[in-house]
């Protein structure tokens, strides 16, 4: 017996070690670990969402296959018709469904590394070929190079992330407008848009989601993982143009959203005031951590509109810093690939999380 040879050259997705395993290796309890490596929300689930999880009415029954209640609530939240919204088992699921929908074997997907690793992973998983146009050294998108890759490689999808992971910067509006004018389907991942500054409640003025209804080449992906603290429940949503919707409905797995995730997402949308307070707190902490880091030697954070900071480290090994902090139960992210070999990425947590991180960093720098 032999599995499909398509997987022979597909590297497995690399996960970080589970929290419980790390805690037990360090002889700590999981709540003694300061987890600032995966851009989760240290405030956790909102009170009403927590209540909804404790009181789930019918977990023994299959979920609503259309997620109609949630799509209607999201239509209100985003001003996008429910008919143009699809819910995913995390934004990851929507990335995968989009690849399944768009790609025939050998079709190309254009990405701009360093970027979220799921784009390349799902493209390859769904028989696509990945074309890379790296970001410039200042982490801006290289528009001329992207334009010519579109002309010569004819990608089916261009993946953009704004604000971007790992650097945290928003794509300048003019750059984004220009890329949207090109003949390619743009999948714009706005996983962190709610943390962008001066852009209205939950980033509503910075988000391009409303433009999905005005053009047929834009998809916008969002998630409840970051601003609403539902990463472990796996729930995200996307806005898609009319022509894509019927195919997306065919391509996704039935019941891809579990009842707990749907209930918690619905409840989060009823708990917006407290979630907005938490976002504001993360924004304020981001400013404070940048200020504190500016007082330390050998570390420079890039400007960020997200719940994390990418920091370049000088005269010290970034890998070593990550390792030393991990030994104390403080988890941060090290990528180990160019152009990020001298960088660490730290999630902005609650004040106490950030203070613990800053104190430990001070010793290592
Ligand atoms: C840019 C970006 N998009 C999507 C995701 C995944 O979102 P979800 O948890 O909804 O699958 C992440 C997670 O870190 C991310 O950084």
Short mmCIF file of C-alpha atoms and ligand atoms in Angstrom, two decimals:
data_model
loop_
_atom_site.label_atom_id
_atom_site.label_comp_id
_atom_site.label_asym_id
_atom_site.label_seq_id
_atom_site.Cartn_x
_atom_site.Cartn_y
_atom_site.Cartn_z
CA UNK A 1 0.00 0.00 0.00
CA UNK A 2 1.24 3.48 -0.73
CA UNK A 3 -0.18 6.90 0.02
CA UNK A 4 -0.39 9.50 -2.72
CA UNK A 5 3.06 10.54 -3.95
CA UNK A 6 1.85 14.16 -3.88
CA UNK A 7 2.85 14.20 -0.22
CA UNK A 8 6.39 12.89 -0.73
CA UNK A 9 7.83 16.39 -1.01
CA UNK A 10 5.36 18.21 1.22
CA UNK A 11 7.02 19.10 4.53
CA UNK A 12 4.70 18.68 7.52
CA UNK A 13 3.44 21.85 9.23
CA UNK A 14 5.72 22.69 12.14
CA UNK A 15 3.87 23.14 15.41
CA UNK A 16 5.27 24.55 18.60
CA UNK A 17 5.38 22.22 21.62
CA UNK A 18 2.06 22.03 23.51
CA UNK A 19 1.80 24.20 26.62
CA UNK A 20 1.21 21.26 28.98
CA UNK A 21 4.33 19.48 27.69
CA UNK A 22 6.47 22.61 28.10
CA UNK A 23 5.14 23.18 31.61
CA UNK A 24 5.80 19.61 32.68
CA UNK A 25 9.33 19.70 31.20
CA UNK A 26 10.04 22.86 33.21
CA UNK A 27 8.41 21.52 36.38
CA UNK A 28 5.85 24.33 36.28
CA UNK A 29 2.08 24.46 36.05
CA UNK A 30 0.68 25.73 32.73
CA UNK A 31 -0.53 28.96 34.37
CA UNK A 32 3.06 29.77 35.37
CA UNK A 33 4.03 29.97 31.71
CA UNK A 34 3.94 33.40 30.05
CA UNK A 35 2.86 32.54 26.54
CA UNK A 36 3.83 35.29 24.11
CA UNK A 37 4.78 33.21 21.07
CA UNK A 38 1.64 32.73 18.94
CA UNK A 39 -0.15 36.10 19.11
CA UNK A 40 -3.00 34.76 21.21
CA UNK A 41 -4.99 37.04 23.50
CA UNK A 42 -3.79 36.75 27.12
CA UNK A 43 -7.06 38.26 28.39
CA UNK A 44 -8.83 35.09 27.28
CA UNK A 45 -12.45 34.64 26.32
CA UNK A 46 -14.96 37.45 27.12
CA UNK A 47 -17.31 36.93 30.14
CA UNK A 48 -20.45 36.44 28.03
CA UNK A 49 -18.61 34.04 25.71
CA UNK A 50 -17.38 32.07 28.72
CA UNK A 51 -20.94 31.85 30.02
CA UNK A 52 -22.19 30.66 26.62
CA UNK A 53 -19.63 27.84 26.70
CA UNK A 54 -20.70 26.78 30.18
CA UNK A 55 -24.36 26.72 29.11
CA UNK A 56 -24.15 25.15 25.65
CA UNK A 57 -27.72 23.97 25.04
CA UNK A 58 -27.36 21.13 22.51
CA UNK A 59 -23.76 19.97 22.12
CA UNK A 60 -24.93 16.44 21.27
CA UNK A 61 -26.55 17.67 18.04
CA UNK A 62 -24.76 18.65 14.85
CA UNK A 63 -24.18 22.36 14.36
CA UNK A 64 -26.17 24.56 11.97
CA UNK A 65 -24.52 23.71 8.63
CA UNK A 66 -25.04 27.28 7.34
CA UNK A 67 -24.03 29.05 10.57
CA UNK A 68 -26.93 31.33 9.70
CA UNK A 69 -27.27 33.02 13.11
CA UNK A 70 -23.60 33.90 13.20
CA UNK A 71 -23.56 35.09 9.59
CA UNK A 72 -26.50 37.40 10.31
CA UNK A 73 -24.75 38.77 13.44
CA UNK A 74 -21.55 39.25 11.43
CA UNK A 75 -23.49 41.03 8.68
CA UNK A 76 -24.44 43.55 11.35
CA UNK A 77 -20.83 43.74 12.65
CA UNK A 78 -19.22 44.15 9.21
CA UNK A 79 -21.98 45.69 7.04
CA UNK A 80 -21.46 42.88 4.55
CA UNK A 81 -24.56 40.90 3.48
CA UNK A 82 -24.77 37.50 5.18
CA UNK A 83 -24.91 35.95 1.69
CA UNK A 84 -21.30 37.05 1.12
CA UNK A 85 -19.94 35.74 4.42
CA UNK A 86 -18.55 32.30 5.07
CA UNK A 87 -17.48 30.99 8.48
CA UNK A 88 -14.35 28.88 8.82
CA UNK A 89 -12.78 26.63 11.41
CA UNK A 90 -10.32 29.46 12.00
CA UNK A 91 -9.09 31.73 9.19
CA UNK A 92 -6.76 28.79 8.37
CA UNK A 93 -9.76 26.77 7.22
CA UNK A 94 -10.86 29.62 4.94
CA UNK A 95 -7.36 29.86 3.44
CA UNK A 96 -7.58 26.13 2.72
CA UNK A 97 -11.11 26.32 1.29
CA UNK A 98 -10.05 29.20 -0.95
CA UNK A 99 -7.11 27.18 -2.30
CA UNK A 100 -9.36 24.16 -2.89
CA UNK A 101 -11.82 26.40 -4.72
CA UNK A 102 -9.34 28.28 -6.86
CA UNK A 103 -6.58 25.84 -7.78
CA UNK A 104 -6.25 23.24 -10.49
CA UNK A 105 -3.09 21.12 -10.18
CA UNK A 106 -0.02 23.24 -10.95
CA UNK A 107 -1.83 26.59 -10.62
CA UNK A 108 0.24 29.27 -8.98
CA UNK A 109 -0.27 31.20 -5.77
CA UNK A 110 1.74 34.37 -5.18
CA UNK A 111 2.98 35.08 -1.66
CA UNK A 112 5.34 37.71 -0.27
CA UNK A 113 7.56 36.19 2.42
CA UNK A 114 8.20 36.59 5.23
CA UNK A 115 4.49 35.99 5.73
CA UNK A 116 2.06 33.65 7.47
CA UNK A 117 3.21 30.11 6.70
CA UNK A 118 -0.29 28.72 6.09
CA UNK A 119 -0.53 30.30 2.61
CA UNK A 120 2.32 28.21 1.18
CA UNK A 121 1.32 25.14 3.19
CA UNK A 122 -2.30 25.13 1.93
CA UNK A 123 -1.30 26.02 -1.63
CA UNK A 124 0.96 22.96 -1.77
CA UNK A 125 -1.58 20.77 0.01
CA UNK A 126 -4.13 21.64 -2.69
CA UNK A 127 -1.74 20.87 -5.58
CA UNK A 128 -0.73 24.47 -6.24
CA UNK A 129 2.70 25.93 -6.91
CA UNK A 130 4.02 28.75 -4.79
CA UNK A 131 5.59 31.81 -6.38
CA UNK A 132 7.46 34.04 -3.94
CA UNK A 133 8.13 37.76 -4.25
CA UNK A 134 9.95 38.63 -1.01
CA UNK A 135 9.13 41.80 0.89
CA UNK A 136 11.70 44.58 0.61
CA UNK A 137 14.22 44.91 3.45
CA UNK A 138 11.97 47.56 5.06
CA UNK A 139 9.09 45.00 4.94
CA UNK A 140 7.20 47.01 2.29
CA UNK A 141 5.63 45.05 -0.58
CA UNK A 142 7.77 45.14 -3.73
CA UNK A 143 5.11 46.42 -6.14
CA UNK A 144 7.11 46.31 -9.41
CA UNK A 145 8.23 42.72 -8.69
CA UNK A 146 4.69 41.64 -7.78
CA UNK A 147 3.31 43.30 -10.92
CA UNK A 148 5.75 41.47 -13.13
CA UNK A 149 5.16 38.13 -11.35
CA UNK A 150 1.44 38.57 -12.07
CA UNK A 151 2.21 39.27 -15.72
CA UNK A 152 4.59 36.35 -16.23
CA UNK A 153 3.40 33.70 -13.76
CA UNK A 154 -0.38 34.34 -13.92
CA UNK A 155 -1.08 33.37 -10.29
CA UNK A 156 -4.68 32.49 -9.44
CA UNK A 157 -4.44 34.19 -6.04
CA UNK A 158 -2.22 36.88 -4.50
CA UNK A 159 -2.05 36.62 -0.70
CA UNK A 160 -1.57 39.87 1.20
CA UNK A 161 -1.61 40.39 4.96
CA UNK A 162 -2.45 43.73 6.54
CA UNK A 163 -1.23 44.34 9.17
CA UNK A 164 1.43 41.83 8.21
CA UNK A 165 2.69 38.92 10.27
CA UNK A 166 5.61 38.88 11.24
CA UNK A 167 6.55 42.59 10.99
CA UNK A 168 3.24 44.13 12.16
CA UNK A 169 2.98 46.88 9.53
CA UNK A 170 -0.17 47.92 7.65
CA UNK A 171 0.05 47.94 3.87
CA UNK A 172 0.03 51.64 2.85
CA UNK A 173 -3.44 52.39 1.36
CA UNK A 174 -2.00 53.56 -1.99
CA UNK A 175 0.04 50.36 -2.37
CA UNK A 176 -3.02 48.27 -1.61
CA UNK A 177 -5.20 50.24 -4.05
CA UNK A 178 -2.63 49.72 -6.76
CA UNK A 179 -2.38 45.97 -6.15
CA UNK A 180 -6.16 45.70 -6.16
CA UNK A 181 -6.24 47.27 -9.62
CA UNK A 182 -4.22 44.37 -11.06
CA UNK A 183 -5.77 41.33 -12.79
CA UNK A 184 -5.56 38.81 -9.95
CA UNK A 185 -7.76 37.63 -7.08
CA UNK A 186 -6.40 39.26 -3.92
CA UNK A 187 -6.89 37.38 -0.65
CA UNK A 188 -6.37 40.05 2.00
CA UNK A 189 -5.78 38.53 5.42
CA UNK A 190 -6.81 41.00 8.14
CA UNK A 191 -6.29 38.72 11.14
CA UNK A 192 -4.88 41.63 13.20
CA UNK A 193 -6.81 44.62 11.79
CA UNK A 194 -8.69 45.16 15.08
CA UNK A 195 -5.43 46.26 16.74
CA UNK A 196 -4.56 48.96 14.22
CA UNK A 197 -4.33 52.45 15.64
CA UNK A 198 -6.65 55.40 14.93
CA UNK A 199 -8.81 53.28 12.70
CA UNK A 200 -12.09 53.15 14.57
CA UNK A 201 -13.61 50.46 16.76
CA UNK A 202 -12.12 47.07 15.86
CA UNK A 203 -10.23 48.64 12.96
CA UNK A 204 -13.43 49.30 11.02
CA UNK A 205 -11.96 52.28 9.16
CA UNK A 206 -8.74 50.49 8.22
CA UNK A 207 -10.41 47.26 7.11
CA UNK A 208 -11.06 46.81 3.40
CA UNK A 209 -13.93 44.42 4.01
CA UNK A 210 -16.55 46.86 2.64
CA UNK A 211 -14.76 46.88 -0.72
CA UNK A 212 -15.51 43.21 -1.25
CA UNK A 213 -18.96 44.28 -2.38
CA UNK A 214 -17.55 46.79 -4.87
CA UNK A 215 -15.03 44.64 -6.72
CA UNK A 216 -14.94 41.04 -7.86
CA UNK A 217 -11.24 40.41 -7.17
CA UNK A 218 -11.11 40.89 -3.39
CA UNK A 219 -11.55 38.42 -0.55
CA UNK A 220 -11.06 39.58 3.06
CA UNK A 221 -10.29 37.09 5.83
CA UNK A 222 -10.82 37.81 9.52
CA UNK A 223 -10.62 35.78 12.70
CA UNK A 224 -11.99 35.63 16.25
CA UNK A 225 -8.65 34.20 17.45
CA UNK A 226 -6.89 37.46 18.24
CA UNK A 227 -9.21 40.33 19.27
CA UNK A 228 -11.90 38.02 20.73
CA UNK A 229 -9.53 35.50 22.32
CA UNK A 230 -11.10 32.42 20.72
CA UNK A 231 -7.93 30.88 19.18
CA UNK A 232 -8.51 27.48 20.77
CA UNK A 233 -12.10 27.29 19.59
CA UNK A 234 -11.06 27.83 15.95
CA UNK A 235 -13.40 30.28 14.30
CA UNK A 236 -12.90 32.89 11.60
CA UNK A 237 -14.89 34.44 8.79
CA UNK A 238 -14.38 35.76 5.32
CA UNK A 239 -16.13 38.13 2.94
CA UNK A 240 -16.20 36.93 -0.66
CA UNK A 241 -17.53 38.28 -3.97
CA UNK A 242 -20.82 36.85 -5.31
CA UNK A 243 -19.23 34.67 -7.99
CA UNK A 244 -17.14 32.72 -5.46
CA UNK A 245 -19.83 31.97 -2.89
CA UNK A 246 -21.55 28.97 -4.59
CA UNK A 247 -18.20 27.21 -5.12
CA UNK A 248 -17.03 27.91 -1.58
CA UNK A 249 -20.19 26.35 -0.18
CA UNK A 250 -19.47 23.22 -2.23
CA UNK A 251 -15.77 23.07 -1.28
CA UNK A 252 -16.00 23.35 2.51
CA UNK A 253 -16.61 20.34 4.72
CA UNK A 254 -20.16 20.15 6.11
CA UNK A 255 -20.37 21.00 9.83
CA UNK A 256 -16.89 22.58 9.77
CA UNK A 257 -17.93 24.85 12.65
CA UNK A 258 -18.59 23.20 16.00
CA UNK A 259 -21.41 24.36 18.26
CA UNK A 260 -19.08 25.66 20.98
CA UNK A 261 -17.16 27.87 18.56
CA UNK A 262 -20.33 29.26 17.02
CA UNK A 263 -21.87 29.98 20.43
CA UNK A 264 -18.71 31.70 21.70
CA UNK A 265 -18.40 33.81 18.53
CA UNK A 266 -22.05 34.89 18.78
CA UNK A 267 -21.60 35.70 22.47
CA UNK A 268 -18.41 37.68 21.74
CA UNK A 269 -20.40 39.87 19.35
CA UNK A 270 -22.70 40.63 22.30
CA UNK A 271 -19.72 41.51 24.51
CA UNK A 272 -18.09 44.10 22.28
CA UNK A 273 -17.56 46.76 24.95
CA UNK A 274 -15.30 44.61 27.09
CA UNK A 275 -13.49 43.24 24.03
CA UNK A 276 -12.92 46.81 22.80
CA UNK A 277 -11.49 47.70 26.24
CA UNK A 278 -9.09 44.77 25.99
CA UNK A 279 -8.00 45.76 22.48
CA UNK A 280 -7.39 49.33 23.75
CA UNK A 281 -5.38 47.91 26.62
CA UNK A 282 -3.24 45.84 24.23
CA UNK A 283 -2.70 48.94 22.07
CA UNK A 284 -1.61 50.95 25.14
CA UNK A 285 0.65 48.13 26.30
CA UNK A 286 2.17 47.92 22.80
CA UNK A 287 3.15 51.60 23.13
CA UNK A 288 4.52 51.09 26.62
CA UNK A 289 6.54 48.00 25.67
CA UNK A 290 8.04 49.86 22.68
CA UNK A 291 9.05 52.68 25.05
CA UNK A 292 10.54 50.25 27.58
CA UNK A 293 12.43 48.42 24.83
CA UNK A 294 13.87 51.72 23.61
CA UNK A 295 15.60 51.98 27.01
CA UNK A 296 17.27 48.58 26.55
CA UNK A 297 20.42 48.06 24.50
CA UNK A 298 20.66 45.83 21.42
CA UNK A 299 16.97 45.55 20.58
CA UNK A 300 14.85 47.46 18.06
CA UNK A 301 11.14 46.82 17.55
CA UNK A 302 9.55 47.43 14.15
CA UNK A 303 6.47 49.69 14.20
CA UNK A 304 3.45 47.47 14.76
CA UNK A 305 -0.32 47.77 14.26
CA UNK A 306 -0.90 44.31 15.75
CA UNK A 307 -0.83 42.49 19.07
CA UNK A 308 2.84 41.61 18.60
CA UNK A 309 6.22 43.24 18.05
CA UNK A 310 8.94 41.98 15.75
CA UNK A 311 12.26 43.05 17.23
CA UNK A 312 15.69 43.02 15.63
CA UNK A 313 18.45 42.05 18.04
CA UNK A 314 22.04 43.28 17.72
CA UNK A 315 25.25 41.80 19.22
CA UNK A 316 23.26 38.95 20.76
CA UNK A 317 21.91 35.71 19.31
CA UNK A 318 18.12 35.94 18.84
CA UNK A 319 17.92 32.12 19.01
CA UNK A 320 19.79 32.14 22.31
CA UNK A 321 17.50 34.80 23.79
CA UNK A 322 14.43 32.77 22.86
CA UNK A 323 15.99 29.67 24.43
CA UNK A 324 17.01 31.45 27.64
CA UNK A 325 13.53 32.92 28.08
CA UNK A 326 11.88 29.56 27.35
CA UNK A 327 13.94 28.00 30.17
CA UNK A 328 12.26 30.50 32.53
CA UNK A 329 8.79 29.74 31.19
CA UNK A 330 8.53 32.80 28.94
CA UNK A 331 7.65 31.79 25.40
CA UNK A 332 8.44 34.07 22.47
CA UNK A 333 8.87 33.30 18.77
CA UNK A 334 12.12 32.78 16.89
CA UNK A 335 11.88 31.99 13.18
CA UNK A 336 15.45 30.97 12.32
CA UNK A 337 15.11 31.74 8.61
CA UNK A 338 16.40 34.72 6.62
CA UNK A 339 15.66 37.62 6.81
CA UNK A 340 14.52 36.95 10.38
CA UNK A 341 17.53 35.13 11.87
CA UNK A 342 18.37 38.12 14.06
CA UNK A 343 14.77 38.76 15.10
CA UNK A 344 12.40 37.70 17.85
CA UNK A 345 8.63 38.19 17.82
CA UNK A 346 6.83 38.91 21.06
CA UNK A 347 3.08 38.93 21.60
CA UNK A 348 1.74 41.85 23.61
CA UNK A 349 0.01 40.37 26.63
CA UNK A 350 -1.50 41.82 29.80
CA UNK A 351 0.62 44.29 31.76
CA UNK A 352 1.91 41.58 34.11
CA UNK A 353 2.89 39.32 31.19
CA UNK A 354 4.75 42.16 29.48
CA UNK A 355 6.52 43.15 32.70
CA UNK A 356 7.76 39.61 33.19
CA UNK A 357 9.02 39.54 29.62
CA UNK A 358 10.74 42.95 29.89
CA UNK A 359 12.49 41.97 33.10
CA UNK A 360 13.80 38.77 31.56
CA UNK A 361 14.86 40.52 28.35
CA UNK A 362 16.76 43.14 30.32
CA UNK A 363 18.97 40.37 31.72
CA UNK A 364 19.66 38.76 28.33
CA UNK A 365 20.41 41.86 26.22
C1 LIG B 1 -1.80 36.47 9.41
C2 LIG B 1 -2.58 35.36 10.06
N1 LIG B 1 -3.67 34.89 9.45
C3 LIG B 1 -4.41 33.90 9.99
C4 LIG B 1 -4.03 33.33 11.19
C5 LIG B 1 -4.81 32.16 11.72
O1 LIG B 1 -6.03 32.55 12.21
P1 LIG B 1 -7.00 31.44 12.84
O2 LIG B 1 -6.57 31.22 14.24
O3 LIG B 1 -8.34 32.09 12.73
O4 LIG B 1 -6.88 30.20 11.99
C6 LIG B 1 -2.91 33.78 11.85
C7 LIG B 1 -2.51 33.16 13.14
O5 LIG B 1 -1.56 33.45 13.76
C8 LIG B 1 -2.15 34.83 11.28
O6 LIG B 1 -1.04 35.27 11.85
#
